XYZ file of C-alpha atoms in Angstrom:
448
model
C -5.721 49.497 26.287
C -7.738 46.323 26.033
C -9.944 46.471 22.917
C -13.688 46.277 23.368
C -14.837 42.668 23.354
C -17.751 43.669 21.120
C -15.327 44.427 18.277
C -14.989 40.674 17.697
C -18.525 40.804 16.260
C -17.009 42.429 13.145
C -14.733 39.423 12.596
C -17.611 36.944 12.973
C -19.752 39.049 10.649
C -16.905 39.140 8.099
C -16.614 35.337 8.096
C -20.381 34.902 7.723
C -20.359 37.260 4.744
C -17.307 35.572 3.191
C -18.839 32.082 3.355
C -22.319 33.175 2.289
C -24.097 31.886 5.387
C -27.670 33.133 5.685
C -28.654 31.659 9.050
C -26.777 31.615 12.365
C -27.683 30.181 15.775
C -26.150 31.961 18.793
C -25.780 30.292 22.199
C -25.161 33.039 24.765
C -24.193 33.102 28.413
C -25.982 35.966 30.140
C -22.913 38.034 31.015
C -22.513 41.640 29.922
C -19.164 41.136 28.156
C -20.763 38.395 26.033
C -24.251 39.804 25.430
C -22.721 43.094 24.239
C -20.893 41.163 21.509
C -24.000 39.222 20.424
C -26.108 42.408 20.432
C -23.693 44.166 18.059
C -23.419 41.041 15.933
C -27.216 40.855 15.734
C -27.399 44.445 14.453
C -24.855 43.694 11.730
C -26.643 40.491 10.696
C -30.010 42.251 10.492
C -28.517 45.022 8.347
C -27.109 42.367 5.984
C -30.355 40.382 5.823
C -28.872 37.362 7.624
C -31.364 35.548 9.852
C -30.333 34.357 13.299
C -31.709 32.889 16.519
C -30.378 33.239 20.057
C -30.605 30.837 22.998
C -29.507 32.339 26.359
C -28.767 30.715 29.719
C -27.869 32.043 33.159
C -24.383 31.409 34.490
C -25.690 29.833 37.713
C -27.888 27.401 35.760
C -25.389 26.377 33.098
C -26.643 24.835 29.866
C -28.406 21.879 31.523
C -31.826 23.547 31.636
C -31.696 24.494 27.954
C -30.278 21.139 26.935
C -32.798 19.045 28.904
C -35.684 20.969 27.329
C -34.256 20.423 23.848
C -33.627 24.126 23.346
C -29.835 24.305 23.338
C -29.408 23.786 19.599
C -31.709 25.447 17.076
C -32.878 22.490 14.920
C -33.000 24.709 11.815
C -29.364 25.781 12.150
C -26.080 24.250 11.067
C -23.752 27.144 11.984
C -23.457 27.934 15.728
C -21.653 30.776 17.502
C -20.734 29.924 21.110
C -20.740 33.219 23.043
C -19.774 31.814 26.460
C -16.790 31.418 28.717
C -14.646 28.357 28.098
C -16.117 26.197 30.894
C -19.596 26.386 29.365
C -18.173 26.112 25.849
C -16.771 22.703 26.858
C -20.258 21.595 27.930
C -21.809 22.824 24.674
C -19.213 21.017 22.564
C -19.802 17.844 24.590
C -23.567 18.120 24.016
C -22.871 18.587 20.294
C -20.654 15.480 20.299
C -23.463 13.386 21.799
C -25.859 14.631 19.124
C -23.398 13.715 16.376
C -22.729 17.274 15.201
C -19.574 17.163 13.069
C -17.975 18.989 10.170
C -18.965 19.237 7.315
C -22.641 19.034 8.334
C -22.183 21.434 11.269
C -19.796 24.258 12.120
C -19.044 25.990 15.439
C -17.620 29.501 15.888
C -15.831 30.351 19.147
C -13.559 32.888 20.796
C -9.794 32.469 20.415
C -8.994 34.025 23.790
C -9.896 30.818 25.617
C -7.023 29.225 27.612
C -4.692 26.832 25.748
C -6.153 23.311 25.390
C -9.394 24.599 26.919
C -11.347 21.662 25.470
C -9.286 19.152 27.491
C -10.017 20.493 30.974
C -12.432 19.335 33.663
C -16.126 19.862 33.047
C -19.464 19.283 34.751
C -20.615 15.662 35.378
C -23.621 16.129 33.077
C -21.335 16.718 30.090
C -18.509 14.298 30.619
C -16.539 13.986 27.372
C -12.856 13.465 26.736
C -10.720 16.068 25.037
C -10.400 13.822 21.973
C -14.180 13.529 21.713
C -14.582 17.295 21.841
C -11.900 17.691 19.194
C -14.028 15.607 16.836
C -16.569 18.441 16.994
C -13.994 21.243 17.106
C -12.039 20.041 14.079
C -12.167 22.873 11.476
C -13.874 25.177 14.006
C -13.269 28.909 13.453
C -12.207 31.198 16.304
C -11.885 34.991 16.446
C -9.511 37.360 18.199
C -8.369 40.949 18.460
C -4.938 40.854 16.939
C -1.941 41.357 19.246
C 1.470 40.818 17.649
C 2.709 39.095 20.775
C 0.358 36.113 20.466
C -0.333 35.053 16.893
C 1.894 35.535 13.846
C 3.525 38.716 12.545
C 5.707 38.805 15.680
C 8.524 40.353 13.683
C 6.395 43.203 12.343
C 8.020 46.590 12.810
C 6.716 48.856 15.572
C 7.166 52.441 16.766
C 8.493 51.320 20.169
C 11.880 49.979 18.996
C 11.052 46.346 19.749
C 9.171 43.735 17.751
C 6.580 41.485 19.309
C 9.024 38.596 19.173
C 11.803 40.569 20.870
C 9.417 41.753 23.544
C 8.239 38.218 24.294
C 11.833 37.009 24.497
C 12.682 39.755 26.959
C 9.662 39.008 29.135
C 10.262 35.249 29.033
C 13.863 35.789 30.064
C 12.821 37.410 33.350
C 9.615 35.523 34.094
C 11.199 32.781 36.185
C 13.966 34.894 37.698
C 13.848 36.515 41.158
C 12.294 38.793 42.163
C 9.579 38.108 39.573
C 8.738 34.400 39.599
C 5.370 34.871 37.910
C 3.659 33.138 35.018
C 3.604 34.855 31.654
C 0.228 36.494 31.130
C -1.479 37.541 27.892
C -2.014 41.068 29.227
C 1.698 41.832 29.489
C 1.875 43.261 25.972
C -1.082 45.532 26.642
C 0.601 46.850 29.797
C 3.708 47.545 27.751
C 1.777 49.541 25.149
C -0.263 51.324 27.834
C 2.991 52.669 29.289
C 4.078 53.878 25.866
C 0.667 55.491 25.304
C 1.025 57.498 28.498
C 4.596 58.416 27.568
C 3.537 59.734 24.156
C 0.652 61.733 25.673
C 2.797 63.184 28.462
C 5.564 64.094 26.032
C 3.139 66.015 23.807
C 1.695 67.722 26.875
C 5.197 68.858 27.898
C 5.849 70.209 24.392
C 2.553 72.115 24.336
C 3.232 73.656 27.753
C 6.638 74.769 26.490
C 5.321 76.327 23.295
C 1.922 77.747 24.332
C 2.257 80.704 26.700
C -1.514 81.053 27.177
C -1.772 77.407 28.208
C 1.043 77.858 30.737
C -0.655 80.928 32.155
C -4.019 79.185 32.505
C -2.337 76.121 34.005
C -0.553 78.329 36.580
C -3.815 80.016 37.547
C -5.569 76.630 37.840
C -2.829 75.469 40.242
C -2.846 78.742 42.214
C 0.674 79.645 41.132
C 1.874 83.118 40.280
C 4.670 81.958 38.031
C 4.037 81.574 34.274
C 6.871 79.026 34.105
C 4.456 76.174 34.759
C 5.755 72.714 33.876
C 4.375 69.218 34.099
C 6.201 68.775 37.400
C 3.764 71.323 38.905
C 0.705 69.307 37.846
C -1.868 68.077 40.348
C -5.132 66.279 39.618
C -7.066 69.393 40.654
C -5.629 71.211 37.625
C -8.389 70.735 35.046
C -6.539 72.720 32.375
C -3.586 70.332 32.218
C -5.828 67.340 32.805
C -7.890 68.144 29.707
C -4.711 68.711 27.704
C -3.416 65.286 28.735
C -6.726 63.595 27.851
C -6.734 65.332 24.492
C -3.260 64.036 23.682
C -4.258 60.556 24.868
C -7.161 60.662 22.430
C -4.876 61.637 19.558
C -2.191 59.042 20.374
C -1.547 56.743 17.428
C 1.390 54.369 17.111
C 2.242 50.733 16.380
C 3.007 48.775 19.535
C 3.626 45.126 20.306
C -0.138 44.532 20.428
C -0.766 46.155 17.057
C -2.120 49.563 16.106
C -2.816 51.760 19.133
C -5.401 54.472 18.541
C -8.563 55.590 20.296
C -12.080 56.779 19.611
C -14.109 58.337 22.420
C -11.833 56.750 24.991
C -12.072 53.229 23.555
C -9.247 51.579 21.680
C -9.983 51.323 17.968
C -9.670 47.951 16.301
C -9.505 47.715 12.524
C -7.642 44.421 12.152
C -8.945 41.166 13.616
C -7.826 37.574 13.219
C -9.638 34.415 12.194
C -8.083 31.162 13.394
C -8.956 27.526 12.809
C -8.249 24.418 14.802
C -6.350 21.987 12.580
C -4.567 18.678 13.097
C -0.777 19.046 12.945
C 1.898 16.669 11.657
C 2.346 15.012 15.077
C -1.349 14.131 15.360
C -2.158 16.935 17.775
C -4.202 20.058 17.148
C -3.129 23.695 16.747
C -4.840 27.021 16.312
C -3.750 28.209 12.871
C -4.201 31.765 11.625
C -6.117 31.578 8.338
C -7.442 35.091 7.671
C -7.674 38.729 8.687
C -10.831 40.792 8.888
C -10.191 44.461 8.134
C -12.755 46.970 9.372
C -13.177 49.695 6.760
C -15.382 52.129 8.669
C -16.245 53.159 12.211
C -19.541 51.247 12.235
C -17.705 47.980 11.472
C -20.296 46.929 8.879
C -17.961 47.421 5.928
C -15.393 44.675 6.384
C -12.932 42.791 4.202
C -12.199 39.108 4.770
C -8.696 38.235 3.550
C -7.007 34.849 3.627
C -3.333 34.764 4.561
C -0.874 33.583 1.920
C -1.312 29.957 0.901
C -4.787 29.607 2.420
C -7.994 29.148 0.432
C -11.482 27.698 0.807
C -10.095 24.303 -0.199
C -7.458 24.275 2.551
C -9.797 25.639 5.238
C -12.751 23.401 4.348
C -11.420 20.370 2.419
C -14.880 18.767 2.339
C -16.601 21.968 1.254
C -17.918 25.034 3.071
C -20.512 23.895 5.647
C -24.078 24.659 4.645
C -26.101 27.045 6.786
C -29.242 24.879 6.843
C -31.357 27.132 4.625
C -32.907 25.114 1.749
C -31.146 25.829 -1.520
C -33.166 27.560 -4.223
C -31.737 27.213 -7.708
C -33.057 28.668 -10.945
C -32.805 25.907 -13.546
C -33.300 27.135 -17.094
C -33.375 25.419 -20.486
C -30.675 26.358 -22.959
C -31.841 28.952 -25.508
C -31.143 26.721 -28.528
C -33.253 23.913 -27.024
C -36.002 26.398 -26.174
C -36.081 27.584 -29.813
C -36.125 24.005 -31.130
C -38.991 22.981 -28.835
C -40.881 26.165 -29.690
C -40.592 25.407 -33.434
C -41.992 21.885 -32.965
C -44.780 23.255 -30.764
C -45.639 25.915 -33.349
C -45.775 23.245 -36.082
C -47.977 21.031 -33.909
C -50.314 23.894 -33.061
C -50.607 24.854 -36.725
C -51.389 21.262 -37.723
C -54.021 20.961 -34.948
C -55.708 24.198 -36.077
C -55.664 23.034 -39.744
C -57.330 19.774 -38.671
C -59.899 21.725 -36.657
C -60.728 23.989 -39.620
C -60.801 21.026 -42.057
C -63.174 19.141 -39.745
C -65.464 22.204 -39.558
C -65.536 22.887 -43.315
C -66.073 19.298 -44.432
C -68.062 17.838 -41.555
C -70.997 17.062 -43.925
C -68.832 14.880 -46.159
C -69.515 11.185 -45.725
C -65.955 10.245 -44.723
C -65.816 13.029 -42.124
C -69.233 12.110 -40.742
C -68.070 8.504 -40.397
C -65.077 9.736 -38.320
C -67.402 11.426 -35.759
C -66.694 15.171 -36.303
C -67.891 16.129 -32.803
C -65.293 13.824 -31.262
C -62.702 15.225 -33.690
C -63.310 18.682 -32.212
C -62.510 17.356 -28.737
C -59.317 15.622 -29.970
C -58.097 18.850 -31.633
C -58.826 20.951 -28.534
C -56.976 18.415 -26.342
C -53.980 18.466 -28.711
C -53.900 22.281 -28.681
C -53.935 22.278 -24.844
C -51.024 19.789 -24.757
C -48.968 21.944 -27.140
C -49.687 25.009 -24.992
C -48.498 22.968 -22.007
C -45.118 22.562 -23.740
C -44.910 26.351 -24.052
C -45.523 26.680 -20.287
C -42.527 24.414 -19.638
C -40.038 26.488 -21.644
C -41.165 30.076 -20.913
C -37.824 31.715 -19.875
C -38.884 33.415 -16.626
C -37.183 33.460 -13.214
C -39.754 35.721 -11.553
C -41.002 33.779 -8.539
C -44.681 34.700 -9.025
C -44.655 33.868 -12.735
C -42.870 30.565 -12.108
C -45.368 29.734 -9.347
C -48.340 30.318 -11.683
C -46.752 28.307 -14.509
C -45.878 25.405 -12.211
C -49.479 25.257 -10.981
C -50.950 25.473 -14.498
C -48.707 22.747 -15.909
C -50.312 19.666 -14.245
C -53.792 20.989 -15.113
C -52.925 21.525 -18.781
C -51.245 18.102 -18.931
C -54.120 16.151 -17.395
C -56.952 18.010 -19.172
C -55.225 17.984 -22.581
C -54.283 14.310 -22.280
C -57.788 13.288 -21.149
C -59.513 15.203 -23.960
C -57.147 14.040 -26.712
C -56.322 10.441 -25.838
C -59.518 9.734 -23.903
C -61.553 10.636 -26.971
C -59.327 8.474 -29.198
C -59.961 5.527 -26.854
C -63.736 6.163 -27.106
C -63.500 6.167 -30.920
C -61.410 2.980 -30.869
C -64.011 1.337 -28.649
C -66.788 2.434 -31.042
C -64.983 0.844 -34.012
C -64.343 -2.281 -31.968
C -68.016 -2.470 -30.945
C -69.268 -2.123 -34.514
C -66.950 -4.752 -35.982
C -67.467 -7.192 -33.128
C -71.263 -7.019 -33.663
C -72.039 -7.700 -37.403
C -75.749 -6.874 -37.117
C -76.194 -4.321 -34.315
C -79.104 -2.107 -33.746
C -78.486 1.550 -34.474
C -76.272 3.010 -31.810
């Protein structure tokens, strides 16, 4: 009845997609129940083009070895998924506190099945932080959970077992402390309840099929070594493969709404198509609560097509009041010039180019005239060429392209056009100015 732990990967993947994160760092404890989740999450991230890194430690070593070698936190990352049991999660959060990792610069993703107030329990001497210090890191942290009605929200949702999650919890709580029970309320109680109903549904359908299918009764009788064709479920033994397969088939097809949510199976594993996203938030009394903020709906069997849906009254602004944390990947923005400004600049450039070409032609046609010869026609050529290069440089700046290769070429050409055009045009003008200065400051020079 317990859903596969790996299904939580779909909820984490849904949140990553919803917030547009492109890089994730995973800190994993090397335990099968945890590595299975991170493996499935890794497959989903790769399929979506999301980059990720994974740091793994052995349970017997704890995080000290990774932390002392500087390898606990990926320095490129800002979003971290803690795939560990709660005792090691406390150590990781303490290490993050000492490094100054806080929202909104950093964000941690955790499991929501940790014990209540798990951050405020005892921890190893190497990572000695108070619960309040850990909460500074955990504030606005997201946590993920398979959704049972009996734990978070929707406790009054209708079911097929004639009791809502709320009513079931009340009934259990009523008897918890009474003799002969005297046991603590456990999270698995609701799953036990629905497991019993699952068996009841499957057995009931098996009884009905035995009643209505004469061939099945006959085969079941033969399998049990009975001569009678009036075989019933009361005659069943575990050596009777015919009835056993019938029971398993009806178990596979069982589908109802229990106190832990939708109960249905695929290849012997409970299907999960509705997961919960929770966030740790400060309440009105100054304490902290896990608050349900969203659902992640799985739309196909591969759990790669998911929908992230906020609950009523929740939005990005309420979840992340200081903005969605950044994933650490440098932002790349395409900045373009408005079309009207591009046209205006292009018109001025065209006029400037035309004037430069007219000057170049005029200088060529009339270079033998005395006035033109006195203005140094060869230097005039250089000035015109420099001006033309500078006008072309303006065109490079406003070419409306967002292709990365084109933009790269243009950005590399721009400083060359600017420096060469400026040197040719204004450098030559300075030379001419110096020539005039030299002539007039020397009334009787030799021919230069």
